[in-house]
Amino acid sequence: MDFRLGSAAEELREEVRTFLDEAMTRELEERIYRSGTSYDPGYNAGLHERGWLAASLPAEYGGGGQDPVEVLVLAEEQQRADAPTYTNGTSVMVAKVLIEAGTEEMKRDVVPKLLSGQAICVLGFSEPESGSDVANAQCRAVRDGDEWVINGSKMFTTNGHIGDYVFLLTRTNTEVAKHKGLTTFLVPMKQPGVEAQAVYTLSGERTNITYYNDVRVPDSARIGEVDGGWKVMTVSLQDEHTGGYGSRIRRLLEEAEAWAEESGRIADPDVRARLAKVAAEQEVALLLQRRGIWMTEAGIVPEAEGPMSKLFSSEAFARASQDLFELLGPDAVRSYFDGTAPRHGWMEYAVRFALGTRIYAGTSEVQRNIISQRGLGLPR
Amino acid sequence: MDLRLSDEQQQLVTALAALYARHASSERVRAAEPGGFDEVLWDQLLELGIVAMAVDEADGGWDASPEDLVLAAEQQGRAVAPAPAIEAQVAARALARLGRAELEDALTGERLVTIALHPAHADEALAVPAAAVADDALVLVGDRLLLVPLEGARAPFGNLGSMPLADVDLRAAHAVEVAHGAEALAVHDAAVDDWLRLTAGALVGVGAKALEIAVAYVKERKAWGVPIGSFQSVAHGLADVATALDGARLLAYEAAWAASDDRQRAAELAALAFAFAAEAARDVTDRALHYHGGYGFMMEYDVQLHWRRARSWGQVWGEPKAAYLRAADRRYGAVA
């Protein structure tokens, strides 16, 4: 056994930290937070320059060509720094889908723009009436000659207000089982009939509900087969197999430890035991995620292990942020970036932010279903 | 990162699993209660080299890695095996660190040596693991580490985990000092790290087998015409503990790996691994027993064997919180 990630990965970690120390100033962190939009063109330019924006993709498409462990290190460090990565996450994910299932035109014209940060693609899966049950999408696409006419709405279209494209899951057939009547499209957002309405969330992040009213796209905007959308979706959801929030817990722990040192509470046994417990959960969260990456590298799909990483790390993050919030006493309630708040109000932020991690990218309940069925072999 | 076991590790696991299947079946485990010691099993383990593996070749052992020892402990835990392998290994390693001649008899099993996890107070070492069946115990008294012959000095007592525990009266024993001062404290401290790391592995095994028992049961047992494992309340409860248990195993393995490859973090990780494994084993056995319904509460069903040991094997040293505090001392430095 070996628990090191390897010297190449650790050297990369140092480089990424140096970059982040400079790029992620408190000012930028505050500006992003107050804007509610996890996006900064300057930050992205810096990432792209270093080949880190689309690290996981092969160089021939404009990616960085890094191996899964290096991609993990990049993700860990950016998470820890709370860097504005959401547009990159979705754009790179869709670029992967386009490389696998898109038209030659998409690969030639759209993929390079997504991988260089010149264009943003957002996700249009969830709807007001379907979240975790994503195959239940009702947003309609109806064929009209060489075109498709789209009508419906999508919920939680994060960055929909700045997106260039939306990767849209639509219903094209209502006569068959729900998984079998779906088709995916790459829809340009800057066109008549597409509207993004702000939805503000508890973490401070702005997301959107997006509306599609008689939006017309050519058949060449279709990704994959007609009614073959579920197959395309499985490509996109594969990435979520190895998600985790261990580095968010790490940042939380670092902030709490700094608070404990500054306030002198580090000598208090109660404080020490609580911090050490978070340290254990942080270590476990990192290990579960790294196991998933190791399996992926070894050619094994971490069917239950990926969900374990997502489930444990998000639940542990929520547990830890609640406990460390309480630990701070009355000061805990002082707002993030309020001048009077300890550690810039990080605990007040974390306790809100952590809630979302248990919900998006498959709720904890969905993860538990997968773990119990595919991991433990329990009946449906 | 590489989580594969080496061929040798795989062989070790297979050999131990077979040995425990033969000599620590549920019937044998029950037959050894409440004393918690099966002499035939212990002889088999000695023959396999369970104590010798724990020390270096130069000291007469066969130099197994900390990872190997944790893998062995996990197998012991799965079987809830009534044999004091961990204590004997930890004591042997302490004797080896001190270069003591008593090591030879400990390795062959001529004398079974154990260790008191906490310093003695008022001439008494309390709840010493394996002391009910061992020949000698290493006991820290102040800053002196003593080797205490146990015959006539021990008082075994009944306990939740059917462990061979005893209180040891030092006044009744002719103890030999094996170390004093800083060396005694350091050797005892290292022994506690060893014990925490290996017990973490054992607790993972206790929990893992309980989870398997529970999964098999909820697939089979029907209520309202369907297997109870199809109910989300049951399935999700098991998914949570299965996840924590996988985490506990990874952390125990990492702590073992760190014992030879990341010395700086080794002691902290040993304590964290122990605390996390104790919690995971506690929680998984709790759910595993509960999902058996009334049958889980019956002595006849095996899940209770695991439930009791998950609560006892680690508690002999202390609660999870005590281990978190120990980890904090390593992480932040001790409080002056």
PDB file of N, CA and C in Angstrom, chain A residues 1-5 253 257 266-267 269 272-273 275-277 279-281 283-284 287-288 290-291 294 308 311-312 365 368-369 371-372 376-380, chain B residues 1-5 67 215 218-219 229-230 232 235-236 238-240 243 246-247 250-251 253-254 257 265 272 276 279 321 324-325 328-329 331-333 335:
ATOM      1  N   MET A   1       0.836  -1.197   0.000  1.00  0.00           N
ATOM      2  CA  MET A   1       0.000   0.000   0.000  1.00  0.00           C
ATOM      3  C   MET A   1       0.871   1.246   0.000  1.00  0.00           C
ATOM      4  N   ASP A   2       0.345   2.284  -0.560  1.00  0.00           N
ATOM      5  CA  ASP A   2       1.083   3.546  -0.562  1.00  0.00           C
ATOM      6  C   ASP A   2       0.043   4.666  -0.538  1.00  0.00           C
ATOM      7  N   PHE A   3       0.173   5.537   0.425  1.00  0.00           N
ATOM      8  CA  PHE A   3      -0.817   6.608   0.569  1.00  0.00           C
ATOM      9  C   PHE A   3      -0.318   7.940   0.033  1.00  0.00           C
ATOM     10  N   ARG A   4       0.881   7.909  -0.551  1.00  0.00           N
ATOM     11  CA  ARG A   4       1.363   9.142  -1.197  1.00  0.00           C
ATOM     12  C   ARG A   4       0.694   9.272  -2.552  1.00  0.00           C
ATOM     13  N   LEU A   5       0.508  10.511  -2.977  1.00  0.00           N
ATOM     14  CA  LEU A   5      -0.056  10.715  -4.305  1.00  0.00           C
ATOM     15  C   LEU A   5       1.042  10.740  -5.356  1.00  0.00           C
ATOM     16  N   LEU A 253     -11.483  23.363   8.887  1.00  0.00           N
ATOM     17  CA  LEU A 253     -10.643  22.993  10.024  1.00  0.00           C
ATOM     18  C   LEU A 253      -9.506  24.004  10.204  1.00  0.00           C
ATOM     19  N   GLU A 257      -8.915  26.104  13.483  1.00  0.00           N
ATOM     20  CA  GLU A 257      -7.656  25.975  14.213  1.00  0.00           C
ATOM     21  C   GLU A 257      -6.993  27.349  14.395  1.00  0.00           C
ATOM     22  N   ILE A 266      -7.265  27.017  22.193  1.00  0.00           N
ATOM     23  CA  ILE A 266      -6.612  25.775  21.788  1.00  0.00           C
ATOM     24  C   ILE A 266      -6.188  24.938  22.997  1.00  0.00           C
ATOM     25  N   ALA A 267      -6.099  25.575  24.170  1.00  0.00           N
ATOM     26  CA  ALA A 267      -5.715  24.823  25.377  1.00  0.00           C
ATOM     27  C   ALA A 267      -6.916  24.124  26.024  1.00  0.00           C
ATOM     28  N   PRO A 269      -9.628  21.460  26.512  1.00  0.00           N
ATOM     29  CA  PRO A 269      -9.790  20.065  26.061  1.00  0.00           C
ATOM     30  C   PRO A 269     -11.027  19.853  25.177  1.00  0.00           C
ATOM     31  N   ARG A 272     -10.121  21.019  21.763  1.00  0.00           N
ATOM     32  CA  ARG A 272      -9.142  20.123  21.143  1.00  0.00           C
ATOM     33  C   ARG A 272      -9.798  18.841  20.637  1.00  0.00           C
ATOM     34  N   ALA A 273     -10.680  18.280  21.451  1.00  0.00           N
ATOM     35  CA  ALA A 273     -11.334  17.028  21.050  1.00  0.00           C
ATOM     36  C   ALA A 273     -12.223  17.264  19.829  1.00  0.00           C
ATOM     37  N   LEU A 275     -11.887  19.644  17.510  1.00  0.00           N
ATOM     38  CA  LEU A 275     -11.059  19.875  16.321  1.00  0.00           C
ATOM     39  C   LEU A 275     -10.484  18.556  15.805  1.00  0.00           C
ATOM     40  N   ALA A 276     -10.028  17.719  16.735  1.00  0.00           N
ATOM     41  CA  ALA A 276      -9.413  16.449  16.309  1.00  0.00           C
ATOM     42  C   ALA A 276     -10.441  15.545  15.635  1.00  0.00           C
ATOM     43  N   LYS A 277     -11.667  15.602  16.106  1.00  0.00           N
ATOM     44  CA  LYS A 277     -12.709  14.795  15.465  1.00  0.00           C
ATOM     45  C   LYS A 277     -12.936  15.267  14.024  1.00  0.00           C
ATOM     46  N   ALA A 279     -10.677  16.669  12.271  1.00  0.00           N
ATOM     47  CA  ALA A 279      -9.468  16.252  11.543  1.00  0.00           C
ATOM     48  C   ALA A 279      -9.610  14.812  11.057  1.00  0.00           C
ATOM     49  N   ALA A 280     -10.201  13.953  11.887  1.00  0.00           N
ATOM     50  CA  ALA A 280     -10.394  12.546  11.493  1.00  0.00           C
ATOM     51  C   ALA A 280     -11.368  12.462  10.316  1.00  0.00           C
ATOM     52  N   GLU A 281     -12.464  13.204  10.404  1.00  0.00           N
ATOM     53  CA  GLU A 281     -13.469  13.123   9.342  1.00  0.00           C
ATOM     54  C   GLU A 281     -12.928  13.711   8.039  1.00  0.00           C
ATOM     55  N   GLU A 283      -9.783  13.623   7.146  1.00  0.00           N
ATOM     56  CA  GLU A 283      -8.853  12.622   6.605  1.00  0.00           C
ATOM     57  C   GLU A 283      -9.639  11.512   5.896  1.00  0.00           C
ATOM     58  N   VAL A 284     -10.708  11.073   6.528  1.00  0.00           N
ATOM     59  CA  VAL A 284     -11.530  10.009   5.936  1.00  0.00           C
ATOM     60  C   VAL A 284     -12.164  10.487   4.624  1.00  0.00           C
ATOM     61  N   LEU A 287      -9.560  10.376   2.008  1.00  0.00           N
ATOM     62  CA  LEU A 287      -9.212   8.998   1.661  1.00  0.00           C
ATOM     63  C   LEU A 287     -10.280   8.355   0.787  1.00  0.00           C
ATOM     64  N   LEU A 288     -11.544   8.580   1.127  1.00  0.00           N
ATOM     65  CA  LEU A 288     -12.621   7.979   0.333  1.00  0.00           C
ATOM     66  C   LEU A 288     -12.598   8.518  -1.095  1.00  0.00           C
ATOM     67  N   ARG A 290      -9.928   9.810  -2.650  1.00  0.00           N
ATOM     68  CA  ARG A 290      -8.716   9.336  -3.318  1.00  0.00           C
ATOM     69  C   ARG A 290      -8.843   7.863  -3.710  1.00  0.00           C
ATOM     70  N   ARG A 291      -9.549   7.077  -2.900  1.00  0.00           N
ATOM     71  CA  ARG A 291      -9.782   5.685  -3.278  1.00  0.00           C
ATOM     72  C   ARG A 291     -10.539   5.615  -4.604  1.00  0.00           C
ATOM     73  N   TRP A 294      -8.186   6.365  -7.358  1.00  0.00           N
ATOM     74  CA  TRP A 294      -7.275   5.225  -7.549  1.00  0.00           C
ATOM     75  C   TRP A 294      -7.978   4.099  -8.318  1.00  0.00           C
ATOM     76  N   MET A 308     -20.037   6.844  -1.922  1.00  0.00           N
ATOM     77  CA  MET A 308     -19.603   6.888  -0.520  1.00  0.00           C
ATOM     78  C   MET A 308     -18.795   8.165  -0.251  1.00  0.00           C
ATOM     79  N   LEU A 311     -21.291  11.119  -0.317  1.00  0.00           N
ATOM     80  CA  LEU A 311     -22.163  11.075   0.864  1.00  0.00           C
ATOM     81  C   LEU A 311     -21.394  11.443   2.127  1.00  0.00           C
ATOM     82  N   PHE A 312     -20.286  10.750   2.358  1.00  0.00           N
ATOM     83  CA  PHE A 312     -19.574  10.973   3.618  1.00  0.00           C
ATOM     84  C   PHE A 312     -19.050  12.405   3.707  1.00  0.00           C
ATOM     85  N   GLU A 365     -29.747  11.068  -0.104  1.00  0.00           N
ATOM     86  CA  GLU A 365     -30.679   9.937  -0.210  1.00  0.00           C
ATOM     87  C   GLU A 365     -30.421   9.140  -1.484  1.00  0.00           C
ATOM     88  N   ARG A 368     -27.308   7.124  -0.939  1.00  0.00           N
ATOM     89  CA  ARG A 368     -27.565   5.947  -0.087  1.00  0.00           C
ATOM     90  C   ARG A 368     -28.274   4.838  -0.870  1.00  0.00           C
ATOM     91  N   ASN A 369     -29.165   5.237  -1.776  1.00  0.00           N
ATOM     92  CA  ASN A 369     -29.801   4.223  -2.631  1.00  0.00           C
ATOM     93  C   ASN A 369     -28.746   3.474  -3.434  1.00  0.00           C
ATOM     94  N   ILE A 371     -25.496   3.200  -2.882  1.00  0.00           N
ATOM     95  CA  ILE A 371     -24.599   2.411  -2.024  1.00  0.00           C
ATOM     96  C   ILE A 371     -25.283   1.122  -1.577  1.00  0.00           C
ATOM     97  N   SER A 372     -26.530   1.232  -1.157  1.00  0.00           N
ATOM     98  CA  SER A 372     -27.188   0.029  -0.628  1.00  0.00           C
ATOM     99  C   SER A 372     -27.495  -0.966  -1.744  1.00  0.00           C
ATOM    100  N   LEU A 376     -23.999  -2.858  -1.399  1.00  0.00           N
ATOM    101  CA  LEU A 376     -24.389  -3.912  -0.454  1.00  0.00           C
ATOM    102  C   LEU A 376     -25.265  -4.984  -1.101  1.00  0.00           C
ATOM    103  N   GLY A 377     -25.740  -4.692  -2.309  1.00  0.00           N
ATOM    104  CA  GLY A 377     -26.569  -5.686  -3.003  1.00  0.00           C
ATOM    105  C   GLY A 377     -27.959  -5.848  -2.430  1.00  0.00           C
ATOM    106  N   LEU A 378     -28.469  -4.799  -1.785  1.00  0.00           N
ATOM    107  CA  LEU A 378     -29.823  -4.894  -1.223  1.00  0.00           C
ATOM    108  C   LEU A 378     -30.847  -4.732  -2.343  1.00  0.00           C
ATOM    109  N   PRO A 379     -32.009  -5.364  -2.157  1.00  0.00           N
ATOM    110  CA  PRO A 379     -33.028  -5.281  -3.214  1.00  0.00           C
ATOM    111  C   PRO A 379     -33.647  -3.892  -3.280  1.00  0.00           C
ATOM    112  N   ARG A 380     -34.124  -3.526  -4.454  1.00  0.00           N
ATOM    113  CA  ARG A 380     -34.814  -2.249  -4.640  1.00  0.00           C
ATOM    114  C   ARG A 380     -36.099  -2.209  -3.850  1.00  0.00           C
TER     115      ARG A 380
ATOM    116  N   MET B   1      -0.675   6.747  -5.028  1.00  0.00           N
ATOM    117  CA  MET B   1      -1.574   6.006  -4.154  1.00  0.00           C
ATOM    118  C   MET B   1      -1.782   4.597  -4.691  1.00  0.00           C
ATOM    119  N   ASP B   2      -1.694   3.646  -3.796  1.00  0.00           N
ATOM    120  CA  ASP B   2      -1.886   2.265  -4.205  1.00  0.00           C
ATOM    121  C   ASP B   2      -2.498   1.502  -3.024  1.00  0.00           C
ATOM    122  N   LEU B   3      -3.703   1.029  -3.216  1.00  0.00           N
ATOM    123  CA  LEU B   3      -4.395   0.366  -2.103  1.00  0.00           C
ATOM    124  C   LEU B   3      -4.380  -1.153  -2.241  1.00  0.00           C
ATOM    125  N   ARG B   4      -3.631  -1.644  -3.238  1.00  0.00           N
ATOM    126  CA  ARG B   4      -3.580  -3.094  -3.411  1.00  0.00           C
ATOM    127  C   ARG B   4      -2.749  -3.739  -2.309  1.00  0.00           C
ATOM    128  N   LEU B   5      -3.156  -4.929  -1.918  1.00  0.00           N
ATOM    129  CA  LEU B   5      -2.328  -5.698  -1.007  1.00  0.00           C
ATOM    130  C   LEU B   5      -1.260  -6.402  -1.835  1.00  0.00           C
ATOM    131  N   GLU B  67       1.547  -2.557   8.334  1.00  0.00           N
ATOM    132  CA  GLU B  67       0.359  -2.869   7.519  1.00  0.00           C
ATOM    133  C   GLU B  67      -0.055  -4.328   7.690  1.00  0.00           C
ATOM    134  N   VAL B 215     -26.481  -7.519   6.402  1.00  0.00           N
ATOM    135  CA  VAL B 215     -26.888  -7.463   4.997  1.00  0.00           C
ATOM    136  C   VAL B 215     -27.547  -8.782   4.594  1.00  0.00           C
ATOM    137  N   VAL B 218     -31.113  -8.915   6.253  1.00  0.00           N
ATOM    138  CA  VAL B 218     -32.184  -8.055   5.714  1.00  0.00           C
ATOM    139  C   VAL B 218     -32.551  -8.407   4.273  1.00  0.00           C
ATOM    140  N   LYS B 219     -31.697  -9.186   3.615  1.00  0.00           N
ATOM    141  CA  LYS B 219     -32.061  -9.679   2.280  1.00  0.00           C
ATOM    142  C   LYS B 219     -33.042 -10.843   2.403  1.00  0.00           C
ATOM    143  N   GLY B 229     -34.686  -5.404   3.639  1.00  0.00           N
ATOM    144  CA  GLY B 229     -33.599  -4.609   3.056  1.00  0.00           C
ATOM    145  C   GLY B 229     -34.062  -3.721   1.914  1.00  0.00           C
ATOM    146  N   SER B 230     -35.301  -3.933   1.438  1.00  0.00           N
ATOM    147  CA  SER B 230     -35.813  -3.062   0.378  1.00  0.00           C
ATOM    148  C   SER B 230     -36.424  -1.787   0.956  1.00  0.00           C
ATOM    149  N   GLN B 232     -36.234   1.722   2.600  1.00  0.00           N
ATOM    150  CA  GLN B 232     -35.159   2.720   2.612  1.00  0.00           C
ATOM    151  C   GLN B 232     -34.657   3.009   4.026  1.00  0.00           C
ATOM    152  N   ALA B 235     -32.182   0.243   4.422  1.00  0.00           N
ATOM    153  CA  ALA B 235     -31.098   0.308   3.426  1.00  0.00           C
ATOM    154  C   ALA B 235     -30.204   1.523   3.670  1.00  0.00           C
ATOM    155  N   HIS B 236     -30.837   2.666   3.949  1.00  0.00           N
ATOM    156  CA  HIS B 236     -30.048   3.885   4.133  1.00  0.00           C
ATOM    157  C   HIS B 236     -29.229   3.839   5.425  1.00  0.00           C
ATOM    158  N   LEU B 238     -27.954   1.197   6.688  1.00  0.00           N
ATOM    159  CA  LEU B 238     -26.791   0.345   6.419  1.00  0.00           C
ATOM    160  C   LEU B 238     -25.802   1.041   5.487  1.00  0.00           C
ATOM    161  N   ALA B 239     -26.311   1.833   4.536  1.00  0.00           N
ATOM    162  CA  ALA B 239     -25.410   2.563   3.623  1.00  0.00           C
ATOM    163  C   ALA B 239     -24.518   3.520   4.411  1.00  0.00           C
ATOM    164  N   ASP B 240     -25.089   4.170   5.410  1.00  0.00           N
ATOM    165  CA  ASP B 240     -24.312   5.110   6.233  1.00  0.00           C
ATOM    166  C   ASP B 240     -23.182   4.404   6.977  1.00  0.00           C
ATOM    167  N   THR B 243     -20.429   3.057   4.761  1.00  0.00           N
ATOM    168  CA  THR B 243     -19.548   4.132   4.310  1.00  0.00           C
ATOM    169  C   THR B 243     -18.538   4.491   5.397  1.00  0.00           C
ATOM    170  N   ASP B 246     -15.910   1.768   5.673  1.00  0.00           N
ATOM    171  CA  ASP B 246     -14.880   1.850   4.627  1.00  0.00           C
ATOM    172  C   ASP B 246     -13.875   2.952   4.972  1.00  0.00           C
ATOM    173  N   GLY B 247     -14.398   4.071   5.481  1.00  0.00           N
ATOM    174  CA  GLY B 247     -13.515   5.165   5.884  1.00  0.00           C
ATOM    175  C   GLY B 247     -12.606   4.748   7.023  1.00  0.00           C
ATOM    176  N   LEU B 250      -9.816   2.520   5.657  1.00  0.00           N
ATOM    177  CA  LEU B 250      -8.790   3.301   4.952  1.00  0.00           C
ATOM    178  C   LEU B 250      -7.906   4.061   5.940  1.00  0.00           C
ATOM    179  N   LEU B 251      -8.523   4.614   6.972  1.00  0.00           N
ATOM    180  CA  LEU B 251      -7.759   5.390   7.953  1.00  0.00           C
ATOM    181  C   LEU B 251      -6.830   4.477   8.764  1.00  0.00           C
ATOM    182  N   TYR B 253      -5.543   1.649   7.691  1.00  0.00           N
ATOM    183  CA  TYR B 253      -4.459   1.269   6.777  1.00  0.00           C
ATOM    184  C   TYR B 253      -3.477   2.436   6.626  1.00  0.00           C
ATOM    185  N   GLU B 254      -4.015   3.631   6.530  1.00  0.00           N
ATOM    186  CA  GLU B 254      -3.124   4.785   6.366  1.00  0.00           C
ATOM    187  C   GLU B 254      -2.250   4.961   7.613  1.00  0.00           C
ATOM    188  N   TRP B 257       0.434   2.398   7.392  1.00  0.00           N
ATOM    189  CA  TRP B 257       1.416   2.806   6.384  1.00  0.00           C
ATOM    190  C   TRP B 257       2.307   3.913   6.954  1.00  0.00           C
ATOM    191  N   ARG B 265       3.485  11.895  11.137  1.00  0.00           N
ATOM    192  CA  ARG B 265       2.038  11.872  11.369  1.00  0.00           C
ATOM    193  C   ARG B 265       1.583  10.564  12.010  1.00  0.00           C
ATOM    194  N   LEU B 272      -6.279   8.883  15.740  1.00  0.00           N
ATOM    195  CA  LEU B 272      -7.473   9.213  14.950  1.00  0.00           C
ATOM    196  C   LEU B 272      -8.116   7.939  14.411  1.00  0.00           C
ATOM    197  N   PHE B 276     -11.926   6.817  15.269  1.00  0.00           N
ATOM    198  CA  PHE B 276     -12.901   6.707  14.186  1.00  0.00           C
ATOM    199  C   PHE B 276     -13.401   5.266  14.045  1.00  0.00           C
ATOM    200  N   GLU B 279     -15.859   4.407  16.816  1.00  0.00           N
ATOM    201  CA  GLU B 279     -17.194   4.965  16.534  1.00  0.00           C
ATOM    202  C   GLU B 279     -17.897   4.182  15.421  1.00  0.00           C
ATOM    203  N   LYS B 321     -13.380   9.848  22.528  1.00  0.00           N
ATOM    204  CA  LYS B 321     -12.978  11.226  22.821  1.00  0.00           C
ATOM    205  C   LYS B 321     -11.561  11.276  23.415  1.00  0.00           C
ATOM    206  N   TYR B 324      -9.303  11.205  20.599  1.00  0.00           N
ATOM    207  CA  TYR B 324      -9.251  12.502  19.907  1.00  0.00           C
ATOM    208  C   TYR B 324      -8.339  13.462  20.670  1.00  0.00           C
ATOM    209  N   LEU B 325      -8.406  13.409  21.989  1.00  0.00           N
ATOM    210  CA  LEU B 325      -7.526  14.283  22.781  1.00  0.00           C
ATOM    211  C   LEU B 325      -6.062  13.890  22.611  1.00  0.00           C
ATOM    212  N   ALA B 328      -5.000  15.238  19.408  1.00  0.00           N
ATOM    213  CA  ALA B 328      -4.817  16.695  19.496  1.00  0.00           C
ATOM    214  C   ALA B 328      -3.460  17.024  20.104  1.00  0.00           C
ATOM    215  N   ASP B 329      -3.029  16.233  21.079  1.00  0.00           N
ATOM    216  CA  ASP B 329      -1.706  16.465  21.675  1.00  0.00           C
ATOM    217  C   ASP B 329      -0.609  16.324  20.628  1.00  0.00           C
ATOM    218  N   ARG B 331      -1.079  16.742  17.394  1.00  0.00           N
ATOM    219  CA  ARG B 331      -1.307  17.713  16.329  1.00  0.00           C
ATOM    220  C   ARG B 331      -0.950  19.140  16.758  1.00  0.00           C
ATOM    221  N   TYR B 332      -1.302  19.460  18.009  1.00  0.00           N
ATOM    222  CA  TYR B 332      -1.132  20.851  18.459  1.00  0.00           C
ATOM    223  C   TYR B 332      -0.078  20.985  19.552  1.00  0.00           C
ATOM    224  N   GLY B 333       0.484  19.856  19.969  1.00  0.00           N
ATOM    225  CA  GLY B 333       1.399  19.893  21.111  1.00  0.00           C
ATOM    226  C   GLY B 333       0.587  19.786  22.392  1.00  0.00           C
ATOM    227  N   VAL B 335      -0.809  20.429  26.127  1.00  0.00           N
ATOM    228  CA  VAL B 335      -1.072  21.662  26.867  1.00  0.00           C
ATOM    229  C   VAL B 335      -0.108  21.732  28.051  1.00  0.00           C
TER     230      VAL B 335
END
